[in-house]
PDB file of C-alpha atoms and ligand atoms in Angstrom:
ATOM      1  CA  MET A   1      21.544 -15.939  49.453  1.00  0.00           C
ATOM      2  CA  HIS A   2      24.797 -16.931  48.223  1.00  0.00           C
ATOM      3  CA  HIS A   3      24.843 -18.696  44.832  1.00  0.00           C
ATOM      4  CA  GLY A   4      28.289 -19.560  43.322  1.00  0.00           C
ATOM      5  CA  GLY A   5      29.731 -16.461  45.005  1.00  0.00           C
ATOM      6  CA  TYR A   6      26.894 -14.157  44.016  1.00  0.00           C
ATOM      7  CA  THR A   7      24.494 -12.382  46.502  1.00  0.00           C
ATOM      8  CA  ILE A   8      20.860 -11.912  45.920  1.00  0.00           C
ATOM      9  CA  PRO A   9      19.294  -9.046  47.678  1.00  0.00           C
ATOM     10  CA  ALA A  10      16.376  -9.765  50.372  1.00  0.00           C
ATOM     11  CA  SER A  11      13.899  -8.331  48.381  1.00  0.00           C
ATOM     12  CA  LEU A  12      14.430 -10.542  45.260  1.00  0.00           C
ATOM     13  CA  ARG A  13      14.753 -13.498  47.916  1.00  0.00           C
ATOM     14  CA  HIS A  14      11.507 -12.866  49.107  1.00  0.00           C
ATOM     15  CA  LEU A  15      10.257 -13.224  45.435  1.00  0.00           C
ATOM     16  CA  ILE A  16      12.252 -16.354  44.864  1.00  0.00           C
ATOM     17  CA  ASP A  17      10.628 -17.993  48.109  1.00  0.00           C
ATOM     18  CA  ALA A  18       7.176 -17.256  47.083  1.00  0.00           C
ATOM     19  CA  GLU A  19       7.824 -18.976  43.941  1.00  0.00           C
ATOM     20  CA  ARG A  20       9.110 -21.858  45.528  1.00  0.00           C
ATOM     21  CA  ALA A  21       6.136 -21.865  47.760  1.00  0.00           C
ATOM     22  CA  ARG A  22       3.744 -21.434  44.837  1.00  0.00           C
ATOM     23  CA  THR A  23       5.316 -23.963  42.682  1.00  0.00           C
ATOM     24  CA  GLY A  24       7.516 -26.667  44.818  1.00  0.00           C
ATOM     25  CA  ARG A  25      10.304 -25.884  42.460  1.00  0.00           C
ATOM     26  CA  SER A  26      13.840 -25.374  43.875  1.00  0.00           C
ATOM     27  CA  ALA A  27      15.456 -22.085  44.035  1.00  0.00           C
ATOM     28  CA  GLU A  28      18.023 -23.220  41.562  1.00  0.00           C
ATOM     29  CA  ALA A  29      15.542 -23.890  38.943  1.00  0.00           C
ATOM     30  CA  ILE A  30      13.561 -20.511  39.323  1.00  0.00           C
ATOM     31  CA  ILE A  31      17.043 -18.333  39.148  1.00  0.00           C
ATOM     32  CA  ARG A  32      17.936 -20.375  36.222  1.00  0.00           C
ATOM     33  CA  ASP A  33      14.617 -19.738  34.371  1.00  0.00           C
ATOM     34  CA  ALA A  34      14.657 -15.991  35.440  1.00  0.00           C
ATOM     35  CA  LEU A  35      18.585 -15.793  33.880  1.00  0.00           C
ATOM     36  CA  SER A  36      17.452 -17.695  30.748  1.00  0.00           C
ATOM     37  CA  GLN A  37      14.575 -15.246  30.280  1.00  0.00           C
ATOM     38  CA  TYR A  38      17.186 -12.197  30.677  1.00  0.00           C
ATOM     39  CA  PHE A  39      19.414 -13.660  28.447  1.00  0.00           C
ATOM     40  CA  GLU A  40      16.944 -14.604  26.053  1.00  0.00           C
ATOM     41  CA  THR A  41      17.868 -18.059  25.736  1.00  0.00           C
ATOM     42  CA  SER A  42      15.471 -20.735  26.008  1.00  0.00           C
ATOM     43  CA  LEU A  43      15.422 -23.282  28.566  1.00  0.00           C
ATOM     44  CA  HIS A  44      12.928 -26.587  28.675  1.00  0.00           C
ATOM     45  CA  THR A  45      12.722 -26.543  24.581  1.00  0.00           C
ATOM     46  CA  VAL A  46      13.306 -29.406  22.465  1.00  0.00           C
ATOM     47  CA  PHE A  47      14.875 -28.458  19.200  1.00  0.00           C
ATOM     48  CA  GLN A  48      14.123 -30.944  16.524  1.00  0.00           C
ATOM     49  CA  VAL A  49      15.263 -31.111  13.085  1.00  0.00           C
ATOM     50  CA  SER A  50      13.387 -33.100  10.543  1.00  0.00           C
ATOM     51  CA  THR A  51      10.781 -35.798  11.532  1.00  0.00           C
ATOM     52  CA  SER A  52      11.048 -39.364  12.357  1.00  0.00           C
ATOM     53  CA  GLY A  53       8.736 -40.038   9.420  1.00  0.00           C
ATOM     54  CA  ALA A  54      11.187 -38.187   7.105  1.00  0.00           C
ATOM     55  CA  LEU A  55      13.815 -40.371   8.069  1.00  0.00           C
ATOM     56  CA  VAL A  56      12.072 -43.445   7.949  1.00  0.00           C
ATOM     57  CA  ALA A  57      10.849 -42.417   4.376  1.00  0.00           C
ATOM     58  CA  GLY A  58      14.481 -42.035   3.432  1.00  0.00           C
ATOM     59  CA  VAL A  59      15.292 -38.286   3.868  1.00  0.00           C
ATOM     60  CA  SER A  60      18.642 -38.441   5.050  1.00  0.00           C
ATOM     61  CA  GLU A  61      20.435 -35.586   3.127  1.00  0.00           C
ATOM     62  CA  ARG A  62      22.177 -32.737   5.179  1.00  0.00           C
ATOM     63  CA  GLU A  63      19.586 -30.447   6.867  1.00  0.00           C
ATOM     64  CA  VAL A  64      21.246 -28.217   9.255  1.00  0.00           C
ATOM     65  CA  SER A  65      25.053 -28.525  10.424  1.00  0.00           C
ATOM     66  CA  VAL A  66      26.043 -29.608  13.831  1.00  0.00           C
ATOM     67  CA  GLY A  67      27.113 -26.181  14.565  1.00  0.00           C
ATOM     68  CA  THR A  68      23.697 -24.841  14.092  1.00  0.00           C
ATOM     69  CA  LEU A  69      22.374 -27.860  16.595  1.00  0.00           C
ATOM     70  CA  LEU A  70      24.819 -26.496  19.188  1.00  0.00           C
ATOM     71  CA  ASP A  71      23.449 -23.144  18.998  1.00  0.00           C
ATOM     72  CA  HIS A  72      19.963 -24.846  20.268  1.00  0.00           C
ATOM     73  CA  GLY A  73      21.223 -27.358  22.632  1.00  0.00           C
ATOM     74  CA  ASP A  74      24.239 -28.757  24.538  1.00  0.00           C
ATOM     75  CA  PHE A  75      22.402 -32.263  25.137  1.00  0.00           C
ATOM     76  CA  GLY A  76      20.389 -34.879  22.589  1.00  0.00           C
ATOM     77  CA  LEU A  77      21.031 -37.209  19.997  1.00  0.00           C
ATOM     78  CA  GLY A  78      20.541 -37.827  16.269  1.00  0.00           C
ATOM     79  CA  THR A  79      22.114 -39.217  13.110  1.00  0.00           C
ATOM     80  CA  PHE A  80      24.648 -37.606  10.309  1.00  0.00           C
ATOM     81  CA  THR A  81      24.028 -37.041   6.526  1.00  0.00           C
ATOM     82  CA  GLY A  82      23.361 -40.431   4.584  1.00  0.00           C
ATOM     83  CA  LEU A  83      22.297 -42.067   8.175  1.00  0.00           C
ATOM     84  CA  ASP A  84      26.136 -42.473   8.812  1.00  0.00           C
ATOM     85  CA  GLY A  85      26.344 -43.537  12.411  1.00  0.00           C
ATOM     86  CA  GLU A  86      24.870 -42.398  15.611  1.00  0.00           C
ATOM     87  CA  MET A  87      25.197 -38.618  16.936  1.00  0.00           C
ATOM     88  CA  ILE A  88      25.610 -38.155  20.794  1.00  0.00           C
ATOM     89  CA  LEU A  89      25.488 -34.421  21.958  1.00  0.00           C
ATOM     90  CA  ILE A  90      26.883 -34.025  25.278  1.00  0.00           C
ATOM     91  CA  GLU A  91      28.054 -30.886  27.367  1.00  0.00           C
ATOM     92  CA  GLY A  92      28.134 -28.989  24.245  1.00  0.00           C
ATOM     93  CA  HIS A  93      30.171 -31.414  22.244  1.00  0.00           C
ATOM     94  CA  ALA A  94      29.112 -33.438  19.418  1.00  0.00           C
ATOM     95  CA  TYR A  95      30.350 -37.137  18.813  1.00  0.00           C
ATOM     96  CA  HIS A  96      29.989 -39.503  15.826  1.00  0.00           C
ATOM     97  CA  ALA A  97      29.647 -43.239  16.861  1.00  0.00           C
ATOM     98  CA  ASP A  98      30.529 -45.231  13.414  1.00  0.00           C
ATOM     99  CA  VAL A  99      28.957 -48.374  12.329  1.00  0.00           C
ATOM    100  CA  ASN A 100      31.377 -50.344  14.755  1.00  0.00           C
ATOM    101  CA  GLY A 101      30.686 -48.017  17.866  1.00  0.00           C
ATOM    102  CA  ASP A 102      33.946 -46.140  17.634  1.00  0.00           C
ATOM    103  CA  VAL A 103      33.460 -42.757  18.430  1.00  0.00           C
ATOM    104  CA  THR A 104      35.118 -39.517  17.445  1.00  0.00           C
ATOM    105  CA  ARG A 105      34.825 -35.786  18.184  1.00  0.00           C
ATOM    106  CA  VAL A 106      32.571 -34.071  15.283  1.00  0.00           C
ATOM    107  CA  ALA A 107      33.390 -30.674  13.681  1.00  0.00           C
ATOM    108  CA  PRO A 108      30.760 -27.950  13.681  1.00  0.00           C
ATOM    109  CA  ASP A 109      30.352 -28.085   9.783  1.00  0.00           C
ATOM    110  CA  ALA A 110      29.408 -31.775   9.893  1.00  0.00           C
ATOM    111  CA  GLY A 111      25.634 -32.202   8.510  1.00  0.00           C
ATOM    112  CA  THR A 112      22.593 -33.817  10.186  1.00  0.00           C
ATOM    113  CA  PRO A 113      19.179 -35.120   8.577  1.00  0.00           C
ATOM    114  CA  PHE A 114      17.542 -35.610  11.872  1.00  0.00           C
ATOM    115  CA  ALA A 115      18.270 -34.608  15.420  1.00  0.00           C
ATOM    116  CA  ILE A 116      16.733 -34.108  18.650  1.00  0.00           C
ATOM    117  CA  VAL A 117      18.390 -31.754  21.159  1.00  0.00           C
ATOM    118  CA  THR A 118      18.034 -29.335  24.303  1.00  0.00           C
ATOM    119  CA  ARG A 119      19.931 -27.335  26.650  1.00  0.00           C
ATOM    120  CA  PHE A 120      20.398 -29.700  29.387  1.00  0.00           C
ATOM    121  CA  SER A 121      19.046 -28.087  32.697  1.00  0.00           C
ATOM    122  CA  PRO A 122      17.746 -30.900  35.216  1.00  0.00           C
ATOM    123  CA  GLU A 123      15.444 -30.149  37.830  1.00  0.00           C
ATOM    124  CA  GLN A 124      15.510 -33.677  39.537  1.00  0.00           C
ATOM    125  CA  GLU A 125      18.201 -36.118  40.298  1.00  0.00           C
ATOM    126  CA  THR A 126      17.906 -39.418  42.025  1.00  0.00           C
ATOM    127  CA  THR A 127      19.738 -43.033  41.920  1.00  0.00           C
ATOM    128  CA  LEU A 128      18.318 -45.935  40.357  1.00  0.00           C
ATOM    129  CA  GLY A 129      19.083 -49.641  39.802  1.00  0.00           C
ATOM    130  CA  PRO A 130      20.130 -52.254  39.593  1.00  0.00           C
ATOM    131  CA  VAL A 131      18.557 -52.211  36.054  1.00  0.00           C
ATOM    132  CA  ARG A 132      19.149 -55.676  34.075  1.00  0.00           C
ATOM    133  CA  SER A 133      17.446 -54.742  30.653  1.00  0.00           C
ATOM    134  CA  PHE A 134      16.133 -51.936  28.589  1.00  0.00           C
ATOM    135  CA  SER A 135      12.537 -52.569  29.739  1.00  0.00           C
ATOM    136  CA  GLU A 136      13.905 -52.523  33.548  1.00  0.00           C
ATOM    137  CA  LEU A 137      15.255 -49.125  32.623  1.00  0.00           C
ATOM    138  CA  GLU A 138      12.231 -47.877  31.225  1.00  0.00           C
ATOM    139  CA  ALA A 139      10.306 -49.235  34.555  1.00  0.00           C
ATOM    140  CA  ALA A 140      12.786 -47.298  36.677  1.00  0.00           C
ATOM    141  CA  CYS A 141      12.597 -43.922  34.931  1.00  0.00           C
ATOM    142  CA  ASP A 142       8.756 -44.003  34.368  1.00  0.00           C
ATOM    143  CA  PRO A 143       7.755 -42.853  38.030  1.00  0.00           C
ATOM    144  CA  LEU A 144      10.224 -39.904  37.660  1.00  0.00           C
ATOM    145  CA  ARG A 145       8.094 -38.319  34.992  1.00  0.00           C
ATOM    146  CA  GLY A 146       5.566 -36.440  35.796  1.00  0.00           C
ATOM    147  CA  SER A 147       3.345 -36.560  32.660  1.00  0.00           C
ATOM    148  CA  GLY A 148       2.965 -38.554  29.623  1.00  0.00           C
ATOM    149  CA  ASN A 149       1.777 -35.453  27.676  1.00  0.00           C
ATOM    150  CA  ILE A 150       5.352 -33.563  27.755  1.00  0.00           C
ATOM    151  CA  PHE A 151       8.759 -34.501  26.488  1.00  0.00           C
ATOM    152  CA  TYR A 152      11.643 -34.935  28.833  1.00  0.00           C
ATOM    153  CA  ALA A 153      15.502 -35.124  28.471  1.00  0.00           C
ATOM    154  CA  LEU A 154      17.178 -38.087  30.831  1.00  0.00           C
ATOM    155  CA  ARG A 155      20.998 -38.295  31.571  1.00  0.00           C
ATOM    156  CA  LEU A 156      22.103 -41.650  33.300  1.00  0.00           C
ATOM    157  CA  ASP A 157      25.473 -41.858  34.267  1.00  0.00           C
ATOM    158  CA  GLY A 158      27.319 -44.981  36.150  1.00  0.00           C
ATOM    159  CA  ARG A 159      28.994 -48.126  35.658  1.00  0.00           C
ATOM    160  CA  PHE A 160      27.692 -50.401  33.084  1.00  0.00           C
ATOM    161  CA  ALA A 161      28.089 -54.112  33.088  1.00  0.00           C
ATOM    162  CA  ARG A 162      26.683 -54.275  29.567  1.00  0.00           C
ATOM    163  CA  VAL A 163      25.418 -51.853  26.822  1.00  0.00           C
ATOM    164  CA  LYS A 164      24.177 -53.628  23.931  1.00  0.00           C
ATOM    165  CA  ALA A 165      24.263 -50.895  21.176  1.00  0.00           C
ATOM    166  CA  ARG A 166      23.814 -50.430  17.312  1.00  0.00           C
ATOM    167  CA  SER A 167      25.090 -48.299  14.573  1.00  0.00           C
ATOM    168  CA  ILE A 168      24.349 -47.893  11.073  1.00  0.00           C
ATOM    169  CA  GLY A 169      26.959 -47.249   8.087  1.00  0.00           C
ATOM    170  CA  PRO A 170      26.449 -44.723   5.551  1.00  0.00           C
ATOM    171  CA  GLN A 171      23.581 -45.393   2.945  1.00  0.00           C
ATOM    172  CA  ALA A 172      22.688 -44.135  -0.628  1.00  0.00           C
ATOM    173  CA  PRO A 173      20.514 -41.181  -0.810  1.00  0.00           C
ATOM    174  CA  GLY A 174      16.621 -42.616  -0.430  1.00  0.00           C
ATOM    175  CA  THR A 175      17.330 -45.661   1.707  1.00  0.00           C
ATOM    176  CA  ARG A 176      14.593 -46.089   4.039  1.00  0.00           C
ATOM    177  CA  LEU A 177      15.365 -46.602   7.616  1.00  0.00           C
ATOM    178  CA  ALA A 178      14.098 -49.909   7.946  1.00  0.00           C
ATOM    179  CA  GLU A 179      16.309 -50.948   4.698  1.00  0.00           C
ATOM    180  CA  ALA A 180      19.226 -49.168   6.226  1.00  0.00           C
ATOM    181  CA  ALA A 181      18.717 -50.900   9.808  1.00  0.00           C
ATOM    182  CA  LYS A 182      19.195 -54.519   8.109  1.00  0.00           C
ATOM    183  CA  SER A 183      22.829 -53.624   7.563  1.00  0.00           C
ATOM    184  CA  GLN A 184      23.321 -52.025  11.103  1.00  0.00           C
ATOM    185  CA  HIS A 185      26.201 -53.485  13.247  1.00  0.00           C
ATOM    186  CA  GLU A 186      25.137 -54.481  16.929  1.00  0.00           C
ATOM    187  CA  PHE A 187      28.079 -54.701  19.472  1.00  0.00           C
ATOM    188  CA  THR A 188      28.485 -54.861  23.217  1.00  0.00           C
ATOM    189  CA  PHE A 189      30.459 -52.839  25.531  1.00  0.00           C
ATOM    190  CA  THR A 190      31.172 -54.533  29.071  1.00  0.00           C
ATOM    191  CA  ASP A 191      32.110 -53.134  32.576  1.00  0.00           C
ATOM    192  CA  VAL A 192      32.360 -49.561  30.975  1.00  0.00           C
ATOM    193  CA  GLU A 193      31.902 -46.465  32.737  1.00  0.00           C
ATOM    194  CA  GLY A 194      29.567 -43.814  30.656  1.00  0.00           C
ATOM    195  CA  THR A 195      26.478 -41.974  30.069  1.00  0.00           C
ATOM    196  CA  LEU A 196      23.124 -42.517  28.481  1.00  0.00           C
ATOM    197  CA  VAL A 197      21.816 -39.333  26.779  1.00  0.00           C
ATOM    198  CA  GLY A 198      18.108 -39.743  26.316  1.00  0.00           C
ATOM    199  CA  ILE A 199      14.803 -38.174  25.132  1.00  0.00           C
ATOM    200  CA  TRP A 200      11.356 -39.325  26.252  1.00  0.00           C
ATOM    201  CA  SER A 201       8.584 -38.473  23.615  1.00  0.00           C
ATOM    202  CA  PRO A 202       4.821 -38.708  24.102  1.00  0.00           C
ATOM    203  CA  GLU A 203       3.092 -41.161  22.371  1.00  0.00           C
ATOM    204  CA  PHE A 204       1.343 -38.636  20.265  1.00  0.00           C
ATOM    205  CA  SER A 205       4.413 -37.650  18.834  1.00  0.00           C
ATOM    206  CA  GLY A 206       5.071 -40.692  17.161  1.00  0.00           C
ATOM    207  CA  PRO A 207       4.349 -39.424  13.424  1.00  0.00           C
ATOM    208  CA  PHE A 208       6.984 -36.873  13.885  1.00  0.00           C
ATOM    209  CA  SER A 209       9.480 -37.968  16.496  1.00  0.00           C
ATOM    210  CA  VAL A 210      10.525 -41.161  18.524  1.00  0.00           C
ATOM    211  CA  ALA A 211       7.652 -42.298  20.930  1.00  0.00           C
ATOM    212  CA  GLY A 212       9.058 -43.568  24.272  1.00  0.00           C
ATOM    213  CA  TYR A 213      12.610 -43.834  25.612  1.00  0.00           C
ATOM    214  CA  HIS A 214      15.497 -43.105  23.018  1.00  0.00           C
ATOM    215  CA  PHE A 215      18.848 -43.517  24.294  1.00  0.00           C
ATOM    216  CA  HIS A 216      22.383 -42.987  22.727  1.00  0.00           C
ATOM    217  CA  PHE A 217      25.209 -44.332  24.809  1.00  0.00           C
ATOM    218  CA  ILE A 218      28.793 -42.647  25.120  1.00  0.00           C
ATOM    219  CA  SER A 219      31.666 -44.099  27.437  1.00  0.00           C
ATOM    220  CA  ALA A 220      33.257 -41.679  29.826  1.00  0.00           C
ATOM    221  CA  ASP A 221      36.422 -41.956  27.890  1.00  0.00           C
ATOM    222  CA  ARG A 222      34.339 -40.713  24.603  1.00  0.00           C
ATOM    223  CA  ARG A 223      35.747 -43.768  22.587  1.00  0.00           C
ATOM    224  CA  HIS A 224      32.940 -45.914  22.163  1.00  0.00           C
ATOM    225  CA  GLY A 225      28.909 -45.332  21.569  1.00  0.00           C
ATOM    226  CA  GLY A 226      26.016 -45.695  19.597  1.00  0.00           C
ATOM    227  CA  HIS A 227      22.285 -46.335  19.749  1.00  0.00           C
ATOM    228  CA  VAL A 228      20.987 -48.215  22.874  1.00  0.00           C
ATOM    229  CA  LEU A 229      19.255 -51.628  22.408  1.00  0.00           C
ATOM    230  CA  ASP A 230      19.968 -53.114  25.964  1.00  0.00           C
ATOM    231  CA  VAL A 231      21.561 -52.179  29.191  1.00  0.00           C
ATOM    232  CA  ASP A 232      22.626 -54.025  32.535  1.00  0.00           C
ATOM    233  CA  ALA A 233      23.966 -51.609  35.321  1.00  0.00           C
ATOM    234  CA  GLU A 234      24.011 -51.978  39.136  1.00  0.00           C
ATOM    235  CA  GLY A 235      23.279 -48.422  39.953  1.00  0.00           C
ATOM    236  CA  LEU A 236      22.795 -45.345  37.923  1.00  0.00           C
ATOM    237  CA  ARG A 237      22.680 -41.457  38.674  1.00  0.00           C
ATOM    238  CA  LEU A 238      19.604 -40.024  36.951  1.00  0.00           C
ATOM    239  CA  GLN A 239      19.062 -36.676  35.904  1.00  0.00           C
ATOM    240  CA  ILE A 240      15.873 -35.495  34.542  1.00  0.00           C
ATOM    241  CA  GLU A 241      14.333 -32.473  33.129  1.00  0.00           C
ATOM    242  CA  PRO A 242      10.675 -31.877  31.906  1.00  0.00           C
ATOM    243  CA  LEU A 243      10.563 -30.190  28.265  1.00  0.00           C
ATOM    244  CA  SER A 244       7.417 -28.527  27.470  1.00  0.00           C
ATOM    245  CA  ASN A 245       8.199 -26.289  24.462  1.00  0.00           C
ATOM    246  CA  PHE A 246       9.096 -27.679  21.310  1.00  0.00           C
ATOM    247  CA  HIS A 247      10.433 -26.548  18.246  1.00  0.00           C
ATOM    248  CA  LEU A 248      10.070 -28.230  15.079  1.00  0.00           C
ATOM    249  CA  ALA A 249      12.609 -27.048  12.131  1.00  0.00           C
ATOM    250  CA  LEU A 250      11.147 -28.671   8.960  1.00  0.00           C
ATOM    251  CA  PRO A 251      13.774 -29.433   6.443  1.00  0.00           C
ATOM    252  CA  GLU A 252      13.694 -27.140   3.008  1.00  0.00           C
ATOM    253  CA  THR A 253      15.724 -29.883   1.020  1.00  0.00           C
ATOM    254  CA  GLU A 254      14.096 -31.009  -2.404  1.00  0.00           C
ATOM    255  CA  ALA A 255      14.426 -34.399  -0.981  1.00  0.00           C
ATOM    256  CA  TYR A 256      12.039 -33.678   2.012  1.00  0.00           C
ATOM    257  CA  LEU A 257       9.573 -31.184  -0.198  1.00  0.00           C
ATOM    258  CA  ARG A 258       8.830 -34.100  -2.621  1.00  0.00           C
ATOM    259  CA  ALA A 259       9.124 -37.064  -0.177  1.00  0.00           C
ATOM    260  CA  THR A 260       5.892 -39.205   0.339  1.00  0.00           C
ATOM    261  CA  ILE A 261       5.714 -39.499   3.964  1.00  0.00           C
ATOM    262  CA  SER A 262       2.678 -41.867   4.667  1.00  0.00           C
ATOM    263  CA  GLY A 263       0.845 -41.811   8.040  1.00  0.00           C
ATOM    264  CA  ASN A 264       2.024 -45.006   9.400  1.00  0.00           C
ATOM    265  CA  THR A 265       5.569 -44.642   9.673  1.00  0.00           C
ATOM    266  CA  ALA A 266       5.522 -45.554  13.483  1.00  0.00           C
ATOM    267  CA  ALA A 267       5.532 -49.029  13.230  1.00  0.00           C
ATOM    268  CA  GLU A 268       8.583 -49.025  10.705  1.00  0.00           C
ATOM    269  CA  LEU A 269      10.208 -46.671  13.141  1.00  0.00           C
ATOM    270  CA  ALA A 270       9.681 -49.110  15.917  1.00  0.00           C
ATOM    271  CA  THR A 271      11.357 -52.041  14.231  1.00  0.00           C
ATOM    272  CA  ALA A 272      14.159 -49.639  13.164  1.00  0.00           C
ATOM    273  CA  GLU A 273      14.654 -48.119  16.374  1.00  0.00           C
ATOM    274  CA  ARG A 274      14.151 -51.121  18.801  1.00  0.00           C
ATOM    275  CA  GLY A 275      15.149 -54.076  16.754  1.00  0.00           C
ATOM    276  CA  ARG A 276      12.802 -56.008  18.995  1.00  0.00           C
TER     277      ARG A 276
HETATM  278 ZN1   ZN B 301      19.117 -43.352  17.894  1.00  0.00          ZN
END
């Protein structure tokens, strides 16, 4: 077997074939996992900084640097210190969408209070569409998820007739997310080439993560982006990866340690994140 110019001996090839037959996974996926074990880098792992509950409760101090995030993933989303804008991590680069949806590349020393990232290693690829709304997008992605009980990373590429997104401007320390969301800006990008960077989180993760689909958009020219509220696209290329390991990095800041994070932040989060 030739793989990017490498030759794999027959003895190993038999093992790969047996594993393919046993699991139904592709040779590529098996080789990727084997390499990641050899190099001790984790695949199919969510690395999340802080909890959605803490963010809802207004804990938005810098917890880790973007550089640290990039050590744990090359793909994901989040926000910045003081809820200043939306974060998009794609292909190992971090971007900041400001309150107007204008995007700039972020330096590794920028800080984040909340983010969820992974080393994107998709197992499945397909095309879907047309999708005329966020709920149609959800409905189109649903059958591609094998389970409701693990996390998924989703990347959708294509030309969008319309992307409605929002972003939040910098907030005073301690501002609750629902309060901050009242001052968010909403904007619509039309006829734009770009990518949806998404994480799907199971229902049970609601108190500490963002349950359901959470997408951030970035344009192909890396100039526009934000937290996605609605979409309209003719056809999109979807890549999806199941994520069965979850690493939660809890903050050690005074603000987090002293915060009152009530049990029922999920409803407040849904209002702030969905805007519907
Ligand atoms: Zn978001």
